[in-house]
mmCIF file with all atom_site columns, C-alpha atoms in Angstrom:
data_model
loop_
_atom_site.group_PDB
_atom_site.id
_atom_site.type_symbol
_atom_site.label_atom_id
_atom_site.label_alt_id
_atom_site.label_comp_id
_atom_site.label_asym_id
_atom_site.label_entity_id
_atom_site.label_seq_id
_atom_site.pdbx_PDB_ins_code
_atom_site.Cartn_x
_atom_site.Cartn_y
_atom_site.Cartn_z
_atom_site.occupancy
_atom_site.B_iso_or_equiv
_atom_site.pdbx_formal_charge
_atom_site.auth_seq_id
_atom_site.auth_comp_id
_atom_site.auth_asym_id
_atom_site.auth_atom_id
_atom_site.pdbx_PDB_model_num
ATOM 1   C CA . MET A 1 1   ? 10.490  13.105  11.377  1.00 0.00 ? 231 MET A CA 1
ATOM 2   C CA . ASP A 1 2   ? 10.938  11.862  14.957  1.00 0.00 ? 232 ASP A CA 1
ATOM 3   C CA . ASP A 1 3   ? 8.519   9.018   14.174  1.00 0.00 ? 233 ASP A CA 1
ATOM 4   C CA . LEU A 1 4   ? 11.009  7.561   11.695  1.00 0.00 ? 234 LEU A CA 1
ATOM 5   C CA . LEU A 1 5   ? 13.310  6.774   14.583  1.00 0.00 ? 235 LEU A CA 1
ATOM 6   C CA . LYS A 1 6   ? 10.511  4.858   16.352  1.00 0.00 ? 236 LYS A CA 1
ATOM 7   C CA . PHE A 1 7   ? 9.912   2.377   13.519  1.00 0.00 ? 237 PHE A CA 1
ATOM 8   C CA . ASN A 1 8   ? 12.143  -0.431  14.785  1.00 0.00 ? 238 ASN A CA 1
ATOM 9   C CA . ASN A 1 9   ? 9.452   -2.237  16.792  1.00 0.00 ? 239 ASN A CA 1
ATOM 10  C CA . ILE A 1 10  ? 7.412   -2.456  13.593  1.00 0.00 ? 240 ILE A CA 1
ATOM 11  C CA . ASN A 1 11  ? 10.012  -2.744  10.849  1.00 0.00 ? 241 ASN A CA 1
ATOM 12  C CA . LEU A 1 12  ? 11.945  -5.600  12.428  1.00 0.00 ? 242 LEU A CA 1
ATOM 13  C CA . ASP A 1 13  ? 8.937   -7.872  11.883  1.00 0.00 ? 243 ASP A CA 1
ATOM 14  C CA . VAL A 1 14  ? 9.476   -10.396 9.059   1.00 0.00 ? 244 VAL A CA 1
ATOM 15  C CA . LEU A 1 15  ? 6.127   -9.559  7.418   1.00 0.00 ? 245 LEU A CA 1
ATOM 16  C CA . THR A 1 16  ? 7.053   -5.896  6.987   1.00 0.00 ? 246 THR A CA 1
ATOM 17  C CA . GLU A 1 17  ? 8.713   -4.532  3.866   1.00 0.00 ? 247 GLU A CA 1
ATOM 18  C CA . THR A 1 18  ? 11.354  -2.048  4.943   1.00 0.00 ? 248 THR A CA 1
ATOM 19  C CA . TYR A 1 19  ? 13.032  0.771   3.085   1.00 0.00 ? 249 TYR A CA 1
ATOM 20  C CA . ASN A 1 20  ? 16.065  2.972   3.577   1.00 0.00 ? 250 ASN A CA 1
ATOM 21  C CA . MET A 1 21  ? 15.803  6.325   5.330   1.00 0.00 ? 251 MET A CA 1
ATOM 22  C CA . SER A 1 22  ? 15.971  8.317   2.073   1.00 0.00 ? 252 SER A CA 1
ATOM 23  C CA . PHE A 1 23  ? 12.891  6.465   0.791   1.00 0.00 ? 253 PHE A CA 1
ATOM 24  C CA . TYR A 1 24  ? 10.858  7.504   3.844   1.00 0.00 ? 254 TYR A CA 1
ATOM 25  C CA . MET A 1 25  ? 12.209  11.060  3.638   1.00 0.00 ? 255 MET A CA 1
ATOM 26  C CA . SER A 1 26  ? 11.242  11.379  -0.044  1.00 0.00 ? 256 SER A CA 1
ATOM 27  C CA . TYR A 1 27  ? 7.675   10.331  0.791   1.00 0.00 ? 257 TYR A CA 1
ATOM 28  C CA . MET A 1 28  ? 7.524   12.735  3.733   1.00 0.00 ? 258 MET A CA 1
ATOM 29  C CA . SER A 1 29  ? 8.667   15.623  1.557   1.00 0.00 ? 259 SER A CA 1
ATOM 30  C CA . ARG A 1 30  ? 6.419   14.880  -1.462  1.00 0.00 ? 260 ARG A CA 1
ATOM 31  C CA . TRP A 1 31  ? 3.295   13.401  0.159   1.00 0.00 ? 261 TRP A CA 1
ATOM 32  C CA . PRO A 1 32  ? 3.381   14.333  3.872   1.00 0.00 ? 262 PRO A CA 1
ATOM 33  C CA . GLU A 1 33  ? -0.403  13.962  4.162   1.00 0.00 ? 263 GLU A CA 1
ATOM 34  C CA . SER A 1 34  ? -0.083  10.309  3.053   1.00 0.00 ? 264 SER A CA 1
ATOM 35  C CA . PHE A 1 35  ? 2.284   9.312   5.844   1.00 0.00 ? 265 PHE A CA 1
ATOM 36  C CA . SER A 1 36  ? 0.276   8.512   8.957   1.00 0.00 ? 266 SER A CA 1
ATOM 37  C CA . VAL A 1 37  ? 1.215   6.830   12.226  1.00 0.00 ? 267 VAL A CA 1
ATOM 38  C CA . ALA A 1 38  ? -0.795  5.401   15.095  1.00 0.00 ? 268 ALA A CA 1
ATOM 39  C CA . GLU A 1 39  ? 0.874   6.169   18.393  1.00 0.00 ? 269 GLU A CA 1
ATOM 40  C CA . ALA A 1 40  ? 0.477   4.143   21.588  1.00 0.00 ? 270 ALA A CA 1
ATOM 41  C CA . PRO A 1 41  ? -0.163  5.854   24.950  1.00 0.00 ? 271 PRO A CA 1
ATOM 42  C CA . ASN A 1 42  ? 3.476   5.198   25.896  1.00 0.00 ? 272 ASN A CA 1
ATOM 43  C CA . GLY A 1 43  ? 4.697   7.124   22.823  1.00 0.00 ? 273 GLY A CA 1
ATOM 44  C CA . GLY A 1 44  ? 5.731   4.049   20.837  1.00 0.00 ? 274 GLY A CA 1
ATOM 45  C CA . LEU A 1 45  ? 4.328   3.375   17.400  1.00 0.00 ? 275 LEU A CA 1
ATOM 46  C CA . MET A 1 46  ? 1.521   0.890   16.948  1.00 0.00 ? 276 MET A CA 1
ATOM 47  C CA . GLY A 1 47  ? 1.483   1.094   13.153  1.00 0.00 ? 277 GLY A CA 1
ATOM 48  C CA . TYR A 1 48  ? 1.759   3.284   10.103  1.00 0.00 ? 278 TYR A CA 1
ATOM 49  C CA . VAL A 1 49  ? 0.657   3.727   6.514   1.00 0.00 ? 279 VAL A CA 1
ATOM 50  C CA . LEU A 1 50  ? 2.899   5.195   3.841   1.00 0.00 ? 280 LEU A CA 1
ATOM 51  C CA . GLY A 1 51  ? 1.322   6.178   0.553   1.00 0.00 ? 281 GLY A CA 1
ATOM 52  C CA . LYS A 1 52  ? 1.358   8.529   -2.397  1.00 0.00 ? 282 LYS A CA 1
ATOM 53  C CA . ALA A 1 53  ? -0.713  9.702   -5.350  1.00 0.00 ? 283 ALA A CA 1
ATOM 54  C CA . GLU A 1 54  ? 0.344   8.925   -8.914  1.00 0.00 ? 284 GLU A CA 1
ATOM 55  C CA . GLY A 1 55  ? -0.898  8.292   -12.427 1.00 0.00 ? 285 GLY A CA 1
ATOM 56  C CA . ASP A 1 56  ? -2.676  10.159  -15.205 1.00 0.00 ? 286 ASP A CA 1
ATOM 57  C CA . GLY A 1 57  ? -6.279  10.302  -16.349 1.00 0.00 ? 287 GLY A CA 1
ATOM 58  C CA . LYS A 1 58  ? -8.315  7.323   -15.221 1.00 0.00 ? 288 LYS A CA 1
ATOM 59  C CA . LEU A 1 59  ? -5.127  5.786   -13.801 1.00 0.00 ? 289 LEU A CA 1
ATOM 60  C CA . TRP A 1 60  ? -4.837  8.603   -11.210 1.00 0.00 ? 290 TRP A CA 1
ATOM 61  C CA . HIS A 1 61  ? -4.757  6.713   -7.921  1.00 0.00 ? 291 HIS A CA 1
ATOM 62  C CA . GLY A 1 62  ? -3.489  6.368   -4.402  1.00 0.00 ? 292 GLY A CA 1
ATOM 63  C CA . HIS A 1 63  ? -0.734  3.825   -3.874  1.00 0.00 ? 293 HIS A CA 1
ATOM 64  C CA . VAL A 1 64  ? -0.055  2.181   -0.522  1.00 0.00 ? 294 VAL A CA 1
ATOM 65  C CA . SER A 1 65  ? 3.682   1.547   -0.300  1.00 0.00 ? 295 SER A CA 1
ATOM 66  C CA . ALA A 1 66  ? 3.468   0.185   3.233   1.00 0.00 ? 296 ALA A CA 1
ATOM 67  C CA . VAL A 1 67  ? 0.892   -0.443  5.897   1.00 0.00 ? 297 VAL A CA 1
ATOM 68  C CA . THR A 1 68  ? 1.997   -2.309  8.950   1.00 0.00 ? 298 THR A CA 1
ATOM 69  C CA . VAL A 1 69  ? 1.059   -2.822  12.563  1.00 0.00 ? 299 VAL A CA 1
ATOM 70  C CA . ALA A 1 70  ? 3.408   -3.837  15.376  1.00 0.00 ? 300 ALA A CA 1
ATOM 71  C CA . PRO A 1 71  ? 2.830   -7.438  16.504  1.00 0.00 ? 301 PRO A CA 1
ATOM 72  C CA . ALA A 1 72  ? 1.531   -6.369  19.926  1.00 0.00 ? 302 ALA A CA 1
ATOM 73  C CA . TYR A 1 73  ? -1.255  -4.304  18.306  1.00 0.00 ? 303 TYR A CA 1
ATOM 74  C CA . ARG A 1 74  ? -2.468  -6.706  15.618  1.00 0.00 ? 304 ARG A CA 1
ATOM 75  C CA . ARG A 1 75  ? -6.037  -7.983  15.409  1.00 0.00 ? 305 ARG A CA 1
ATOM 76  C CA . LEU A 1 76  ? -7.401  -4.767  16.921  1.00 0.00 ? 306 LEU A CA 1
ATOM 77  C CA . GLY A 1 77  ? -8.620  -3.226  13.659  1.00 0.00 ? 307 GLY A CA 1
ATOM 78  C CA . LEU A 1 78  ? -5.715  -0.793  13.403  1.00 0.00 ? 308 LEU A CA 1
ATOM 79  C CA . ALA A 1 79  ? -4.733  -1.806  9.848   1.00 0.00 ? 309 ALA A CA 1
ATOM 80  C CA . LYS A 1 80  ? -8.348  -1.202  8.760   1.00 0.00 ? 310 LYS A CA 1
ATOM 81  C CA . THR A 1 81  ? -8.320  2.231   10.404  1.00 0.00 ? 311 THR A CA 1
ATOM 82  C CA . LEU A 1 82  ? -5.035  3.179   8.713   1.00 0.00 ? 312 LEU A CA 1
ATOM 83  C CA . MET A 1 83  ? -6.281  1.979   5.323   1.00 0.00 ? 313 MET A CA 1
ATOM 84  C CA . ASP A 1 84  ? -9.638  3.745   5.767   1.00 0.00 ? 314 ASP A CA 1
ATOM 85  C CA . ASP A 1 85  ? -7.806  6.988   6.576   1.00 0.00 ? 315 ASP A CA 1
ATOM 86  C CA . PHE A 1 86  ? -5.664  6.656   3.454   1.00 0.00 ? 316 PHE A CA 1
ATOM 87  C CA . GLU A 1 87  ? -8.687  5.836   1.287   1.00 0.00 ? 317 GLU A CA 1
ATOM 88  C CA . HIS A 1 88  ? -10.520 8.925   2.608   1.00 0.00 ? 318 HIS A CA 1
ATOM 89  C CA . LEU A 1 89  ? -7.463  11.015  1.754   1.00 0.00 ? 319 LEU A CA 1
ATOM 90  C CA . CYS A 1 90  ? -7.466  9.554   -1.766  1.00 0.00 ? 320 CYS A CA 1
ATOM 91  C CA . ILE A 1 91  ? -11.145 10.387  -2.191  1.00 0.00 ? 321 ILE A CA 1
ATOM 92  C CA . ASN A 1 92  ? -11.246 13.830  -0.589  1.00 0.00 ? 322 ASN A CA 1
ATOM 93  C CA . THR A 1 93  ? -7.792  15.249  -1.309  1.00 0.00 ? 323 THR A CA 1
ATOM 94  C CA . TYR A 1 94  ? -6.500  13.439  -4.388  1.00 0.00 ? 324 TYR A CA 1
ATOM 95  C CA . SER A 1 95  ? -9.841  12.718  -6.095  1.00 0.00 ? 325 SER A CA 1
ATOM 96  C CA . ALA A 1 96  ? -8.392  9.347   -7.091  1.00 0.00 ? 326 ALA A CA 1
ATOM 97  C CA . TYR A 1 97  ? -10.086 6.623   -9.105  1.00 0.00 ? 327 TYR A CA 1
ATOM 98  C CA . PHE A 1 98  ? -8.717  3.751   -7.024  1.00 0.00 ? 328 PHE A CA 1
ATOM 99  C CA . VAL A 1 99  ? -6.194  2.684   -4.405  1.00 0.00 ? 329 VAL A CA 1
ATOM 100 C CA . ASP A 1 100 ? -3.661  -0.021  -5.152  1.00 0.00 ? 330 ASP A CA 1
ATOM 101 C CA . LEU A 1 101 ? -0.979  -1.932  -3.295  1.00 0.00 ? 331 LEU A CA 1
ATOM 102 C CA . PHE A 1 102 ? 1.389   -4.808  -3.936  1.00 0.00 ? 332 PHE A CA 1
ATOM 103 C CA . VAL A 1 103 ? 1.538   -7.911  -1.756  1.00 0.00 ? 333 VAL A CA 1
ATOM 104 C CA . ARG A 1 104 ? 3.773   -10.963 -1.922  1.00 0.00 ? 334 ARG A CA 1
ATOM 105 C CA . THR A 1 105 ? 2.065   -13.993 -3.439  1.00 0.00 ? 335 THR A CA 1
ATOM 106 C CA . SER A 1 106 ? 3.191   -16.012 -0.403  1.00 0.00 ? 336 SER A CA 1
ATOM 107 C CA . ASN A 1 107 ? 1.566   -13.596 2.077   1.00 0.00 ? 337 ASN A CA 1
ATOM 108 C CA . HIS A 1 108 ? -1.877  -15.189 2.160   1.00 0.00 ? 338 HIS A CA 1
ATOM 109 C CA . LEU A 1 109 ? -2.731  -13.600 5.509   1.00 0.00 ? 339 LEU A CA 1
ATOM 110 C CA . ALA A 1 110 ? -2.298  -10.084 4.085   1.00 0.00 ? 340 ALA A CA 1
ATOM 111 C CA . GLN A 1 111 ? -4.212  -10.997 0.907   1.00 0.00 ? 341 GLN A CA 1
ATOM 112 C CA . LYS A 1 112 ? -7.193  -12.167 2.971   1.00 0.00 ? 342 LYS A CA 1
ATOM 113 C CA . MET A 1 113 ? -7.027  -9.018  5.094   1.00 0.00 ? 343 MET A CA 1
ATOM 114 C CA . TYR A 1 114 ? -7.038  -6.764  2.015   1.00 0.00 ? 344 TYR A CA 1
ATOM 115 C CA . GLU A 1 115 ? -9.924  -8.753  0.523   1.00 0.00 ? 345 GLU A CA 1
ATOM 116 C CA . LYS A 1 116 ? -11.901 -8.088  3.725   1.00 0.00 ? 346 LYS A CA 1
ATOM 117 C CA . PHE A 1 117 ? -11.137 -4.387  3.192   1.00 0.00 ? 347 PHE A CA 1
ATOM 118 C CA . GLY A 1 118 ? -12.671 -4.567  -0.308  1.00 0.00 ? 348 GLY A CA 1
ATOM 119 C CA . TYR A 1 119 ? -9.538  -5.073  -2.434  1.00 0.00 ? 349 TYR A CA 1
ATOM 120 C CA . SER A 1 120 ? -9.326  -7.558  -5.280  1.00 0.00 ? 350 SER A CA 1
ATOM 121 C CA . THR A 1 121 ? -6.465  -8.875  -7.378  1.00 0.00 ? 351 THR A CA 1
ATOM 122 C CA . TYR A 1 122 ? -6.030  -6.838  -10.532 1.00 0.00 ? 352 TYR A CA 1
ATOM 123 C CA . ARG A 1 123 ? -2.897  -8.560  -11.867 1.00 0.00 ? 353 ARG A CA 1
ATOM 124 C CA . ARG A 1 124 ? 0.160   -10.614 -11.013 1.00 0.00 ? 354 ARG A CA 1
ATOM 125 C CA . VAL A 1 125 ? 3.565   -8.931  -11.346 1.00 0.00 ? 355 VAL A CA 1
ATOM 126 C CA . LEU A 1 126 ? 6.262   -11.523 -12.113 1.00 0.00 ? 356 LEU A CA 1
ATOM 127 C CA . GLY A 1 127 ? 9.477   -11.215 -10.102 1.00 0.00 ? 357 GLY A CA 1
ATOM 128 C CA . TYR A 1 128 ? 8.422   -7.937  -8.450  1.00 0.00 ? 358 TYR A CA 1
ATOM 129 C CA . TYR A 1 129 ? 10.241  -8.689  -5.192  1.00 0.00 ? 359 TYR A CA 1
ATOM 130 C CA . SER A 1 130 ? 13.956  -9.197  -5.690  1.00 0.00 ? 360 SER A CA 1
ATOM 131 C CA . GLY A 1 131 ? 16.459  -10.798 -3.353  1.00 0.00 ? 361 GLY A CA 1
ATOM 132 C CA . GLU A 1 132 ? 17.726  -14.265 -2.566  1.00 0.00 ? 362 GLU A CA 1
ATOM 133 C CA . LEU A 1 133 ? 14.335  -15.732 -3.377  1.00 0.00 ? 363 LEU A CA 1
ATOM 134 C CA . PRO A 1 134 ? 12.628  -13.512 -5.972  1.00 0.00 ? 364 PRO A CA 1
ATOM 135 C CA . GLU A 1 135 ? 8.871   -13.529 -5.653  1.00 0.00 ? 365 GLU A CA 1
ATOM 136 C CA . ASP A 1 136 ? 5.849   -12.402 -7.614  1.00 0.00 ? 366 ASP A CA 1
ATOM 137 C CA . ALA A 1 137 ? 3.475   -9.731  -6.328  1.00 0.00 ? 367 ALA A CA 1
ATOM 138 C CA . LEU A 1 138 ? -0.253  -9.353  -6.589  1.00 0.00 ? 368 LEU A CA 1
ATOM 139 C CA . ASP A 1 139 ? -1.397  -5.864  -7.551  1.00 0.00 ? 369 ASP A CA 1
ATOM 140 C CA . MET A 1 140 ? -4.551  -5.489  -5.463  1.00 0.00 ? 370 MET A CA 1
ATOM 141 C CA . ARG A 1 141 ? -6.975  -2.634  -6.066  1.00 0.00 ? 371 ARG A CA 1
ATOM 142 C CA . LYS A 1 142 ? -10.057 -1.036  -4.608  1.00 0.00 ? 372 LYS A CA 1
ATOM 143 C CA . ALA A 1 143 ? -12.231 1.224   -6.749  1.00 0.00 ? 373 ALA A CA 1
ATOM 144 C CA . LEU A 1 144 ? -13.164 4.579   -5.239  1.00 0.00 ? 374 LEU A CA 1
ATOM 145 C CA . PRO A 1 145 ? -16.377 6.558   -5.897  1.00 0.00 ? 375 PRO A CA 1
ATOM 146 C CA . ARG A 1 146 ? -14.833 8.494   -8.806  1.00 0.00 ? 376 ARG A CA 1
ATOM 147 C CA . ASP A 1 147 ? -14.584 5.186   -10.721 1.00 0.00 ? 377 ASP A CA 1
ATOM 148 C CA . ARG A 1 148 ? -18.353 4.752   -11.042 1.00 0.00 ? 378 ARG A CA 1
ATOM 149 C CA . ASP A 1 149 ? -18.086 1.771   -13.407 1.00 0.00 ? 379 ASP A CA 1
ATOM 150 C CA . LYS A 1 150 ? -15.235 0.141   -11.439 1.00 0.00 ? 380 LYS A CA 1
ATOM 151 C CA . GLU A 1 151 ? -13.100 -0.075  -14.590 1.00 0.00 ? 381 GLU A CA 1
ATOM 152 C CA . SER A 1 152 ? -9.921  0.166   -12.517 1.00 0.00 ? 382 SER A CA 1
ATOM 153 C CA . VAL A 1 153 ? -10.479 -3.200  -10.870 1.00 0.00 ? 383 VAL A CA 1
ATOM 154 C CA . ILE A 1 154 ? -11.355 -5.348  -13.899 1.00 0.00 ? 384 ILE A CA 1
ATOM 155 C CA . PRO A 1 155 ? -8.657  -8.044  -13.621 1.00 0.00 ? 385 PRO A CA 1
ATOM 156 C CA . LEU A 1 156 ? -6.083  -8.515  -16.342 1.00 0.00 ? 386 LEU A CA 1
ATOM 157 C CA . ASP A 1 157 ? -6.071  -12.007 -17.853 1.00 0.00 ? 387 ASP A CA 1
ATOM 158 C CA . HIS A 1 158 ? -2.270  -12.215 -18.008 1.00 0.00 ? 388 HIS A CA 1
ATOM 159 C CA . PRO A 1 159 ? 0.677   -11.462 -15.720 1.00 0.00 ? 389 PRO A CA 1
ATOM 160 C CA . VAL A 1 160 ? 3.021   -8.528  -16.297 1.00 0.00 ? 390 VAL A CA 1
ATOM 161 C CA . HIS A 1 161 ? 6.684   -7.828  -15.554 1.00 0.00 ? 391 HIS A CA 1
ATOM 162 C CA . PRO A 1 162 ? 7.880   -4.965  -13.330 1.00 0.00 ? 392 PRO A CA 1
ATOM 163 C CA . GLU A 1 163 ? 9.066   -3.022  -16.374 1.00 0.00 ? 393 GLU A CA 1
ATOM 164 C CA . ASP A 1 164 ? 5.485   -3.147  -17.724 1.00 0.00 ? 394 ASP A CA 1
ATOM 165 C CA . LEU A 1 165 ? 4.085   -1.246  -14.740 1.00 0.00 ? 395 LEU A CA 1
ATOM 166 C CA . GLU A 1 166 ? 2.726   2.187   -15.571 1.00 0.00 ? 396 GLU A CA 1
ATOM 167 C CA . TRP A 1 167 ? 4.182   3.966   -12.531 1.00 0.00 ? 397 TRP A CA 1
#
């Protein structure tokens, strides 16, 4: 709970999607094990990952709602460590088939990073990000060991709208 008040050095960055306090609190109450922070020696936050488990049947998966690292701690492998920790949670605790996340189509740096982590584009979600300049999202996925045939990452051949999303 105290960590929520330390987010400013991370959340004020333009590349970070931010949410209201009730959003973070709902995640902390429903999926506390999926909310992980990396703390600097001085007590400040270096980064965090915020996730959850959702879906049914072969669509049971871990979803990364946010992973971000403060500018001063980037390029140190911290995002990889946070994602690895979440993926291990999805394998060992949730027994998930895959992990997914959404990324802005304009955020090429993040897309390349996720590709290095083993994620691939599953589908494009038209108009997913609202605001002054609405933007599409890429739904990127990584199959986990439970998905032996990697069915969860076979790309769709057409875009979808937000209302078409399963979860």
